[in-house]
Amino acid sequence: MGFALVLLVISIGAAAAIQAASDPRITRAFVGGTLRAIGLYLAFLAVPLLFLLFAGALLPPVPRGQAATGTVMAVLGWAGLALLLLIRTLPRLRRVPEYWLRFGVVDAALLALVGAGVARISGIW
């Protein structure tokens, strides 16, 4: 099962690379911008992992269930913010609706989710 999944991922990647190589709209600058955006996305996703590594030393002890709930809330909110960052910085071939490119309700809800999760982890809430 695992080998078949790896083979499927490699096949899809090869098909995508062949299609991208044959598309005249995909230039070296487009690929460079894409790689930069994905690197920024991965760096943005590394922040909650670093926070979780040091959270035990930085924050007061709280019950395990409360810490788990807060961790899930904070990580999901941060991952949503990372996804919005990727949407806003990734080069694209088609236009994205303007409401994804501006700060709005989705950003505020994700920031509130991160804040609630951190408050839950720290024992404030």
CSV table of N, CA, C and O in Angstrom, one decimal:
chain,number,residue,atom,x,y,z
A,1,MET,N,0.8,-1.2,0.0
A,1,MET,CA,0.0,0.0,0.0
A,1,MET,C,0.9,1.3,0.0
A,1,MET,O,0.6,2.2,-0.7
A,2,GLY,N,1.9,1.3,0.8
A,2,GLY,CA,2.8,2.4,0.9
A,2,GLY,C,3.5,2.7,-0.4
A,2,GLY,O,3.7,3.8,-0.8
A,3,PHE,N,4.0,1.6,-1.0
A,3,PHE,CA,4.7,1.7,-2.3
A,3,PHE,C,3.8,2.3,-3.4
A,3,PHE,O,4.2,3.1,-4.2
A,4,ALA,N,2.6,1.8,-3.4
A,4,ALA,CA,1.6,2.3,-4.4
A,4,ALA,C,1.3,3.7,-4.2
A,4,ALA,O,1.2,4.5,-5.2
A,5,LEU,N,1.3,4.2,-3.0
A,5,LEU,CA,1.0,5.6,-2.7
A,5,LEU,C,2.2,6.5,-3.2
A,5,LEU,O,2.0,7.5,-3.8
A,6,VAL,N,3.4,6.0,-2.9
A,6,VAL,CA,4.6,6.8,-3.3
A,6,VAL,C,4.7,6.8,-4.8
A,6,VAL,O,5.0,7.8,-5.4
A,7,LEU,N,4.4,5.7,-5.5
A,7,LEU,CA,4.3,5.6,-6.9
A,7,LEU,C,3.3,6.6,-7.5
A,7,LEU,O,3.5,7.3,-8.5
A,8,LEU,N,2.1,6.7,-6.9
A,8,LEU,CA,1.1,7.6,-7.3
A,8,LEU,C,1.5,9.0,-7.2
A,8,LEU,O,1.3,9.8,-8.1
A,9,VAL,N,2.1,9.4,-6.1
A,9,VAL,CA,2.6,10.8,-5.9
A,9,VAL,C,3.7,11.1,-6.9
A,9,VAL,O,3.7,12.2,-7.5
A,10,ILE,N,4.6,10.2,-7.2
A,10,ILE,CA,5.6,10.4,-8.2
A,10,ILE,C,5.0,10.6,-9.6
A,10,ILE,O,5.4,11.5,-10.3
A,11,SER,N,4.1,9.8,-9.9
A,11,SER,CA,3.4,9.9,-11.2
A,11,SER,C,2.7,11.2,-11.4
A,11,SER,O,2.8,11.8,-12.4
A,12,ILE,N,2.0,11.6,-10.4
A,12,ILE,CA,1.3,12.9,-10.4
A,12,ILE,C,2.3,14.1,-10.5
A,12,ILE,O,2.1,15.0,-11.3
A,13,GLY,N,3.3,14.0,-9.8
A,13,GLY,CA,4.4,15.0,-9.9
A,13,GLY,C,5.0,15.1,-11.2
A,13,GLY,O,5.3,16.2,-11.8
A,14,ALA,N,5.3,13.9,-11.8
A,14,ALA,CA,5.9,13.9,-13.2
A,14,ALA,C,4.9,14.5,-14.2
A,14,ALA,O,5.3,15.2,-15.1
A,15,ALA,N,3.6,14.1,-14.1
A,15,ALA,CA,2.6,14.6,-15.0
A,15,ALA,C,2.5,16.1,-14.9
A,15,ALA,O,2.4,16.9,-15.9
A,16,ALA,N,2.6,16.6,-13.7
A,16,ALA,CA,2.5,18.1,-13.4
A,16,ALA,C,3.7,18.8,-14.0
A,16,ALA,O,3.6,19.9,-14.6
A,17,ALA,N,4.9,18.2,-13.8
A,17,ALA,CA,6.1,18.8,-14.3
A,17,ALA,C,6.1,18.8,-15.9
A,17,ALA,O,6.5,19.8,-16.5
A,18,ILE,N,5.6,17.8,-16.5
A,18,ILE,CA,5.6,17.7,-18.0
A,18,ILE,C,4.6,18.8,-18.5
A,18,ILE,O,4.9,19.5,-19.4
A,19,GLN,N,3.5,18.9,-17.8
A,19,GLN,CA,2.5,19.9,-18.2
A,19,GLN,C,3.0,21.3,-18.0
A,19,GLN,O,2.8,22.2,-18.9
A,20,ALA,N,3.7,21.6,-16.9
A,20,ALA,CA,4.3,22.9,-16.6
A,20,ALA,C,5.3,23.2,-17.6
A,20,ALA,O,5.5,24.4,-18.1
A,21,ALA,N,6.1,22.3,-18.0
A,21,ALA,CA,7.2,22.5,-19.0
A,21,ALA,C,6.7,22.8,-20.4
A,21,ALA,O,7.3,23.6,-21.1
A,22,SER,N,5.5,22.4,-20.7
A,22,SER,CA,4.9,22.6,-22.0
A,22,SER,C,4.1,23.9,-22.0
A,22,SER,O,3.7,24.3,-23.1
A,23,ASP,N,3.8,24.5,-20.9
A,23,ASP,CA,3.0,25.7,-20.8
A,23,ASP,C,3.9,27.0,-21.0
A,23,ASP,O,4.8,27.2,-20.2
A,24,PRO,N,3.7,27.8,-22.0
A,24,PRO,CA,4.6,29.0,-22.2
A,24,PRO,C,4.4,30.0,-21.2
A,24,PRO,O,5.2,30.9,-21.0
A,25,ARG,N,3.3,30.0,-20.4
A,25,ARG,CA,3.1,31.0,-19.4
A,25,ARG,C,4.0,30.8,-18.1
A,25,ARG,O,4.2,31.7,-17.3
A,26,ILE,N,4.5,29.6,-18.0
A,26,ILE,CA,5.3,29.3,-16.8
A,26,ILE,C,6.8,29.5,-17.2
A,26,ILE,O,7.4,28.8,-17.9
A,27,THR,N,7.3,30.6,-16.6
A,27,THR,CA,8.6,31.1,-16.9
A,27,THR,C,9.5,30.8,-15.7
A,27,THR,O,9.1,30.3,-14.6
A,28,ARG,N,10.8,31.1,-15.8
A,28,ARG,CA,11.7,30.9,-14.7
A,28,ARG,C,11.4,31.8,-13.5
A,28,ARG,O,11.5,31.3,-12.4
A,29,ALA,N,10.9,33.0,-13.8
A,29,ALA,CA,10.5,33.9,-12.7
A,29,ALA,C,9.3,33.4,-12.0
A,29,ALA,O,9.2,33.5,-10.8
A,30,PHE,N,8.3,32.8,-12.8
A,30,PHE,CA,7.1,32.2,-12.2
A,30,PHE,C,7.5,31.0,-11.2
A,30,PHE,O,7.0,31.0,-10.1
A,31,VAL,N,8.4,30.2,-11.7
A,31,VAL,CA,8.8,29.0,-10.9
A,31,VAL,C,9.6,29.6,-9.6
A,31,VAL,O,9.4,29.1,-8.5
A,32,GLY,N,10.4,30.6,-9.8
A,32,GLY,CA,11.1,31.1,-8.7
A,32,GLY,C,10.2,31.7,-7.6
A,32,GLY,O,10.4,31.6,-6.4
A,33,GLY,N,9.2,32.5,-8.1
A,33,GLY,CA,8.2,33.1,-7.2
A,33,GLY,C,7.4,32.0,-6.5
A,33,GLY,O,7.1,32.1,-5.3
A,34,THR,N,7.1,30.9,-7.2
A,34,THR,CA,6.4,29.8,-6.6
A,34,THR,C,7.2,29.2,-5.5
A,34,THR,O,6.7,28.9,-4.4
A,35,LEU,N,8.4,28.9,-5.8
A,35,LEU,CA,9.3,28.3,-4.7
A,35,LEU,C,9.5,29.2,-3.5
A,35,LEU,O,9.5,28.8,-2.4
A,36,ARG,N,9.6,30.5,-3.8
A,36,ARG,CA,9.7,31.5,-2.7
A,36,ARG,C,8.5,31.5,-1.8
A,36,ARG,O,8.5,31.5,-0.6
A,37,ALA,N,7.3,31.5,-2.5
A,37,ALA,CA,6.0,31.5,-1.7
A,37,ALA,C,5.9,30.2,-0.9
A,37,ALA,O,5.4,30.2,0.2
A,38,ILE,N,6.2,29.1,-1.5
A,38,ILE,CA,6.1,27.8,-0.7
A,38,ILE,C,7.1,27.8,0.4
A,38,ILE,O,6.8,27.3,1.5
A,39,GLY,N,8.3,28.3,0.2
A,39,GLY,CA,9.3,28.4,1.3
A,39,GLY,C,8.8,29.3,2.4
A,39,GLY,O,8.9,29.0,3.6
A,40,LEU,N,8.2,30.4,2.1
A,40,LEU,CA,7.6,31.3,3.1
A,40,LEU,C,6.4,30.6,3.8
A,40,LEU,O,6.3,30.7,5.1
A,41,TYR,N,5.6,29.8,3.1
A,41,TYR,CA,4.5,29.1,3.7
A,41,TYR,C,5.1,28.1,4.7
A,41,TYR,O,4.6,28.0,5.8
A,42,LEU,N,6.1,27.3,4.3
A,42,LEU,CA,6.7,26.3,5.2
A,42,LEU,C,7.3,27.0,6.5
A,42,LEU,O,7.2,26.4,7.6
A,43,ALA,N,8.0,28.1,6.3
A,43,ALA,CA,8.6,28.8,7.4
A,43,ALA,C,7.5,29.3,8.3
A,43,ALA,O,7.6,29.2,9.6
A,44,PHE,N,6.4,29.8,7.8
A,44,PHE,CA,5.2,30.3,8.6
A,44,PHE,C,4.6,29.1,9.4
A,44,PHE,O,4.2,29.3,10.5
A,45,LEU,N,4.6,27.9,8.8
A,45,LEU,CA,4.0,26.7,9.5
A,45,LEU,C,5.0,26.2,10.6
A,45,LEU,O,4.5,25.6,11.5
A,46,ALA,N,6.3,26.5,10.5
A,46,ALA,CA,7.2,26.1,11.5
A,46,ALA,C,7.1,26.8,12.8
A,46,ALA,O,7.5,26.3,13.8
A,47,VAL,N,6.5,28.0,12.8
A,47,VAL,CA,6.4,28.8,14.0
A,47,VAL,C,5.6,28.1,15.1
A,47,VAL,O,6.0,28.1,16.2
A,48,PRO,N,4.4,27.6,14.8
A,48,PRO,CA,3.7,26.9,15.9
A,48,PRO,C,4.4,25.7,16.4
A,48,PRO,O,4.3,25.3,17.6
A,49,LEU,N,5.1,25.0,15.5
A,49,LEU,CA,5.9,23.8,16.0
A,49,LEU,C,7.0,24.3,17.0
A,49,LEU,O,7.2,23.6,18.0
A,50,LEU,N,7.7,25.4,16.7
A,50,LEU,CA,8.7,25.9,17.6
A,50,LEU,C,8.0,26.3,18.9
A,50,LEU,O,8.6,26.1,20.0
A,51,PHE,N,6.9,27.0,18.8
A,51,PHE,CA,6.2,27.4,20.0
A,51,PHE,C,5.8,26.2,20.9
A,51,PHE,O,5.9,26.2,22.1
A,52,LEU,N,5.3,25.1,20.3
A,52,LEU,CA,4.9,23.9,21.0
A,52,LEU,C,6.1,23.3,21.7
A,52,LEU,O,6.0,22.7,22.8
A,53,LEU,N,7.3,23.3,21.0
A,53,LEU,CA,8.5,22.8,21.6
A,53,LEU,C,8.8,23.5,23.0
A,53,LEU,O,9.3,22.8,23.9
A,54,PHE,N,8.7,24.8,23.0
A,54,PHE,CA,9.1,25.5,24.2
A,54,PHE,C,7.9,25.9,25.1
A,54,PHE,O,8.1,26.6,26.1
A,55,ALA,N,6.7,25.5,24.7
A,55,ALA,CA,5.5,25.9,25.5
A,55,ALA,C,5.5,25.4,26.9
A,55,ALA,O,5.1,26.0,27.8
A,56,GLY,N,6.0,24.2,27.1
A,56,GLY,CA,6.1,23.6,28.4
A,56,GLY,C,7.0,24.4,29.4
A,56,GLY,O,6.7,24.5,30.5
A,57,ALA,N,8.0,25.0,28.9
A,57,ALA,CA,8.9,25.8,29.7
A,57,ALA,C,8.4,27.2,29.9
A,57,ALA,O,8.7,27.8,30.9
A,58,LEU,N,7.7,27.7,28.9
A,58,LEU,CA,7.3,29.1,28.9
A,58,LEU,C,6.0,29.4,29.6
A,58,LEU,O,5.8,30.5,30.2
A,59,LEU,N,5.1,28.4,29.6
A,59,LEU,CA,3.7,28.6,30.1
A,59,LEU,C,3.5,27.9,31.4
A,59,LEU,O,4.1,26.8,31.7
A,60,PRO,N,2.6,28.3,32.3
A,60,PRO,CA,2.3,27.6,33.5
A,60,PRO,C,1.6,26.3,33.2
A,60,PRO,O,1.0,26.2,32.1
A,61,PRO,N,1.7,25.3,34.1
A,61,PRO,CA,1.1,24.0,33.8
A,61,PRO,C,-0.5,24.1,33.8
A,61,PRO,O,-1.0,24.8,34.7
A,62,VAL,N,-1.1,23.5,32.9
A,62,VAL,CA,-2.6,23.5,32.8
A,62,VAL,C,-3.0,22.0,32.6
A,62,VAL,O,-2.2,21.2,32.3
A,63,PRO,N,-4.3,21.7,32.9
A,63,PRO,CA,-4.7,20.3,32.7
A,63,PRO,C,-4.5,19.9,31.2
A,63,PRO,O,-4.6,20.7,30.3
A,64,ARG,N,-4.2,18.6,31.1
A,64,ARG,CA,-3.8,18.0,29.8
A,64,ARG,C,-4.9,18.3,28.7
A,64,ARG,O,-4.6,18.6,27.6
A,65,GLY,N,-6.2,18.1,29.0
A,65,GLY,CA,-7.3,18.3,28.1
A,65,GLY,C,-7.4,19.7,27.6
A,65,GLY,O,-7.6,20.0,26.5
A,66,GLN,N,-7.2,20.6,28.6
A,66,GLN,CA,-7.2,22.1,28.2
A,66,GLN,C,-6.1,22.4,27.3
A,66,GLN,O,-6.2,23.2,26.4
A,67,ALA,N,-4.9,21.9,27.6
A,67,ALA,CA,-3.7,22.2,26.8
A,67,ALA,C,-3.9,21.6,25.4
A,67,ALA,O,-3.6,22.3,24.4
A,68,ALA,N,-4.5,20.4,25.3
A,68,ALA,CA,-4.7,19.8,24.0
A,68,ALA,C,-5.7,20.6,23.1
A,68,ALA,O,-5.5,20.8,22.0
A,69,THR,N,-6.8,21.0,23.8
A,69,THR,CA,-7.8,21.8,23.1
A,69,THR,C,-7.2,23.1,22.6
A,69,THR,O,-7.4,23.5,21.4
A,70,GLY,N,-6.5,23.8,23.4
A,70,GLY,CA,-5.8,25.1,23.0
A,70,GLY,C,-4.8,24.9,21.9
A,70,GLY,O,-4.7,25.7,21.0
A,71,THR,N,-4.1,23.8,22.0
A,71,THR,CA,-3.0,23.5,21.0
A,71,THR,C,-3.7,23.3,19.6
A,71,THR,O,-3.3,23.9,18.6
A,72,VAL,N,-4.8,22.5,19.6
A,72,VAL,CA,-5.5,22.3,18.3
A,72,VAL,C,-6.0,23.6,17.8
A,72,VAL,O,-5.9,23.9,16.6
A,73,MET,N,-6.6,24.4,18.6
A,73,MET,CA,-7.2,25.7,18.2
A,73,MET,C,-6.1,26.6,17.6
A,73,MET,O,-6.3,27.2,16.5
A,74,ALA,N,-5.0,26.7,18.3
A,74,ALA,CA,-4.0,27.7,17.9
A,74,ALA,C,-3.3,27.2,16.6
A,74,ALA,O,-3.1,28.0,15.7
A,75,VAL,N,-3.0,25.9,16.5
A,75,VAL,CA,-2.4,25.4,15.3
A,75,VAL,C,-3.3,25.5,14.1
A,75,VAL,O,-2.8,25.8,13.0
A,76,LEU,N,-4.5,25.1,14.3
A,76,LEU,CA,-5.5,25.3,13.1
A,76,LEU,C,-5.6,26.7,12.7
A,76,LEU,O,-5.7,27.0,11.5
A,77,GLY,N,-5.7,27.6,13.6
A,77,GLY,CA,-5.8,29.0,13.3
A,77,GLY,C,-4.6,29.5,12.6
A,77,GLY,O,-4.6,30.2,11.5
A,78,TRP,N,-3.4,29.1,13.1
A,78,TRP,CA,-2.1,29.5,12.4
A,78,TRP,C,-2.0,28.9,11.0
A,78,TRP,O,-1.5,29.5,10.1
A,79,ALA,N,-2.4,27.6,10.9
A,79,ALA,CA,-2.3,27.0,9.6
A,79,ALA,C,-3.3,27.7,8.6
A,79,ALA,O,-2.9,27.8,7.4
A,80,GLY,N,-4.4,28.2,9.1
A,80,GLY,CA,-5.3,28.9,8.2
A,80,GLY,C,-4.7,30.3,7.8
A,80,GLY,O,-4.8,30.7,6.6
A,81,LEU,N,-4.0,30.9,8.7
A,81,LEU,CA,-3.3,32.2,8.4
A,81,LEU,C,-2.2,31.9,7.4
A,81,LEU,O,-1.9,32.7,6.4
A,82,ALA,N,-1.5,30.8,7.5
A,82,ALA,CA,-0.4,30.4,6.6
A,82,ALA,C,-1.0,30.1,5.2
A,82,ALA,O,-0.4,30.5,4.2
A,83,LEU,N,-2.2,29.5,5.1
A,83,LEU,CA,-2.8,29.3,3.9
A,83,LEU,C,-3.2,30.6,3.2
A,83,LEU,O,-3.1,30.8,2.0
A,84,LEU,N,-3.7,31.5,4.0
A,84,LEU,CA,-4.1,32.9,3.4
A,84,LEU,C,-2.8,33.5,2.9
A,84,LEU,O,-2.8,34.2,1.8
A,85,LEU,N,-1.7,33.4,3.6
A,85,LEU,CA,-0.4,34.0,3.2
A,85,LEU,C,0.0,33.4,1.8
A,85,LEU,O,0.4,34.1,0.9
A,86,LEU,N,-0.2,32.0,1.7
A,86,LEU,CA,0.2,31.4,0.5
A,86,LEU,C,-0.7,31.8,-0.7
A,86,LEU,O,-0.2,32.1,-1.8
A,87,ILE,N,-2.0,32.0,-0.4
A,87,ILE,CA,-2.9,32.5,-1.5
A,87,ILE,C,-2.5,33.9,-1.9
A,87,ILE,O,-2.6,34.2,-3.1
A,88,ARG,N,-2.1,34.7,-1.0
A,88,ARG,CA,-1.7,36.1,-1.3
A,88,ARG,C,-0.4,36.3,-2.0
A,88,ARG,O,-0.2,37.3,-2.7
A,89,THR,N,0.6,35.4,-1.7
A,89,THR,CA,1.9,35.5,-2.3
A,89,THR,C,2.2,34.6,-3.5
A,89,THR,O,3.2,34.9,-4.1
A,90,LEU,N,1.5,33.6,-3.7
A,90,LEU,CA,1.8,32.7,-4.8
A,90,LEU,C,1.5,33.3,-6.1
A,90,LEU,O,0.4,33.8,-6.3
A,91,PRO,N,2.4,33.2,-7.1
A,91,PRO,CA,2.1,33.6,-8.4
A,91,PRO,C,1.0,32.7,-9.0
A,91,PRO,O,0.9,31.5,-8.7
A,92,ARG,N,0.2,33.3,-9.8
A,92,ARG,CA,-0.9,32.5,-10.3
A,92,ARG,C,-1.2,32.8,-11.8
A,92,ARG,O,-0.8,33.9,-12.3
A,93,LEU,N,-1.8,31.9,-12.4
A,93,LEU,CA,-2.2,32.0,-13.8
A,93,LEU,C,-3.6,32.6,-14.0
A,93,LEU,O,-3.9,33.2,-15.0
A,94,ARG,N,-4.4,32.4,-13.0
A,94,ARG,CA,-5.8,33.0,-13.0
A,94,ARG,C,-6.0,33.9,-11.9
A,94,ARG,O,-5.3,33.8,-10.8
A,95,ARG,N,-6.9,34.9,-12.0
A,95,ARG,CA,-7.2,35.9,-11.0
A,95,ARG,C,-7.9,35.2,-9.8
A,95,ARG,O,-8.7,34.3,-10.0
A,96,VAL,N,-7.5,35.7,-8.6
A,96,VAL,CA,-8.2,35.2,-7.4
A,96,VAL,C,-9.1,36.3,-7.0
A,96,VAL,O,-8.9,37.5,-7.2
A,97,PRO,N,-10.3,36.0,-6.5
A,97,PRO,CA,-11.3,37.0,-6.0
A,97,PRO,C,-10.6,38.0,-5.0
A,97,PRO,O,-9.8,37.6,-4.2
A,98,GLU,N,-10.9,39.2,-5.1
A,98,GLU,CA,-10.3,40.3,-4.3
A,98,GLU,C,-10.5,40.1,-2.8
A,98,GLU,O,-9.6,40.5,-2.1
A,99,TYR,N,-11.6,39.5,-2.4
A,99,TYR,CA,-11.8,39.3,-0.9
A,99,TYR,C,-10.7,38.4,-0.3
A,99,TYR,O,-10.5,38.5,0.9
A,100,TRP,N,-10.1,37.5,-1.1
A,100,TRP,CA,-9.0,36.7,-0.5
A,100,TRP,C,-7.7,37.5,-0.4
A,100,TRP,O,-6.9,37.1,0.4
A,101,LEU,N,-7.6,38.6,-1.1
A,101,LEU,CA,-6.3,39.3,-1.1
A,101,LEU,C,-6.3,40.5,-0.1
A,101,LEU,O,-5.3,41.1,0.1
A,102,ARG,N,-7.4,40.8,0.6
A,102,ARG,CA,-7.5,41.8,1.5
A,102,ARG,C,-7.7,41.2,2.9
A,102,ARG,O,-8.3,40.2,3.1
A,103,PHE,N,-7.3,42.0,4.0
A,103,PHE,CA,-7.6,41.6,5.3
A,103,PHE,C,-9.1,41.7,5.5
A,103,PHE,O,-9.8,42.7,5.2
A,104,GLY,N,-9.7,40.7,6.1
A,104,GLY,CA,-11.2,40.7,6.2
A,104,GLY,C,-11.6,39.8,7.4
A,104,GLY,O,-10.9,39.5,8.3
A,105,VAL,N,-12.8,39.3,7.3
A,105,VAL,CA,-13.5,38.5,8.3
A,105,VAL,C,-12.7,37.2,8.5
A,105,VAL,O,-12.6,36.8,9.7
A,106,VAL,N,-12.3,36.6,7.5
A,106,VAL,CA,-11.6,35.3,7.6
A,106,VAL,C,-10.3,35.5,8.4
A,106,VAL,O,-10.0,34.7,9.3
A,107,ASP,N,-9.5,36.6,8.1
A,107,ASP,CA,-8.3,36.8,8.9
A,107,ASP,C,-8.6,37.1,10.4
A,107,ASP,O,-7.9,36.6,11.2
A,108,ALA,N,-9.6,37.9,10.6
A,108,ALA,CA,-10.0,38.2,12.0
A,108,ALA,C,-10.4,36.9,12.7
A,108,ALA,O,-10.1,36.7,13.9
A,109,ALA,N,-11.2,36.1,12.1
A,109,ALA,CA,-11.6,34.8,12.7
A,109,ALA,C,-10.5,33.9,13.0
A,109,ALA,O,-10.4,33.3,14.1
A,110,LEU,N,-9.5,33.8,12.1
A,110,LEU,CA,-8.3,33.0,12.3
A,110,LEU,C,-7.4,33.5,13.4
A,110,LEU,O,-6.9,32.8,14.3
A,111,LEU,N,-7.3,34.9,13.5
A,111,LEU,CA,-6.5,35.5,14.6
A,111,LEU,C,-7.2,35.3,15.9
A,111,LEU,O,-6.5,35.0,16.9
A,112,ALA,N,-8.5,35.3,15.9
A,112,ALA,CA,-9.3,35.1,17.2
A,112,ALA,C,-9.1,33.6,17.6
A,112,ALA,O,-9.0,33.3,18.8
A,113,LEU,N,-9.1,32.7,16.6
A,113,LEU,CA,-8.9,31.3,17.0
A,113,LEU,C,-7.5,31.1,17.5
A,113,LEU,O,-7.3,30.3,18.5
A,114,VAL,N,-6.5,31.7,17.0
A,114,VAL,CA,-5.1,31.6,17.5
A,114,VAL,C,-5.1,32.2,18.9
A,114,VAL,O,-4.5,31.6,19.9
A,115,GLY,N,-5.7,33.3,19.1
A,115,GLY,CA,-5.7,34.0,20.4
A,115,GLY,C,-6.4,33.1,21.5
A,115,GLY,O,-5.9,33.0,22.6
A,116,ALA,N,-7.5,32.6,21.1
A,116,ALA,CA,-8.3,31.7,22.0
A,116,ALA,C,-7.5,30.5,22.4
A,116,ALA,O,-7.5,30.0,23.5
A,117,GLY,N,-6.8,29.9,21.4
A,117,GLY,CA,-6.0,28.7,21.6
A,117,GLY,C,-4.8,29.0,22.6
A,117,GLY,O,-4.6,28.3,23.5
A,118,VAL,N,-4.2,30.1,22.4
A,118,VAL,CA,-3.0,30.5,23.3
A,118,VAL,C,-3.6,30.8,24.7
A,118,VAL,O,-2.9,30.5,25.7
A,119,ALA,N,-4.7,31.5,24.7
A,119,ALA,CA,-5.3,31.8,26.0
A,119,ALA,C,-5.7,30.5,26.8
A,119,ALA,O,-5.5,30.3,28.0
A,120,ARG,N,-6.1,29.5,26.0
A,120,ARG,CA,-6.5,28.2,26.6
A,120,ARG,C,-5.3,27.5,27.1
A,120,ARG,O,-5.2,26.8,28.1
A,121,ILE,N,-4.2,27.5,26.3
A,121,ILE,CA,-2.9,26.8,26.7
A,121,ILE,C,-2.3,27.5,27.9
A,121,ILE,O,-1.8,26.8,28.8
A,122,SER,N,-2.4,28.8,28.0
A,122,SER,CA,-1.8,29.5,29.1
A,122,SER,C,-2.6,29.5,30.3
A,122,SER,O,-2.2,30.0,31.4
A,123,GLY,N,-3.9,29.0,30.3
A,123,GLY,CA,-4.7,28.9,31.4
A,123,GLY,C,-5.5,30.2,31.7
A,123,GLY,O,-6.2,30.3,32.7
A,124,ILE,N,-5.5,31.2,30.8
A,124,ILE,CA,-6.3,32.4,31.0
A,124,ILE,C,-7.8,32.1,30.8
A,124,ILE,O,-8.6,32.6,31.5
A,125,TRP,N,-8.1,31.2,29.9
A,125,TRP,CA,-9.5,30.9,29.5
A,125,TRP,C,-9.8,29.4,29.7
A,125,TRP,O,-9.1,28.5,29.3
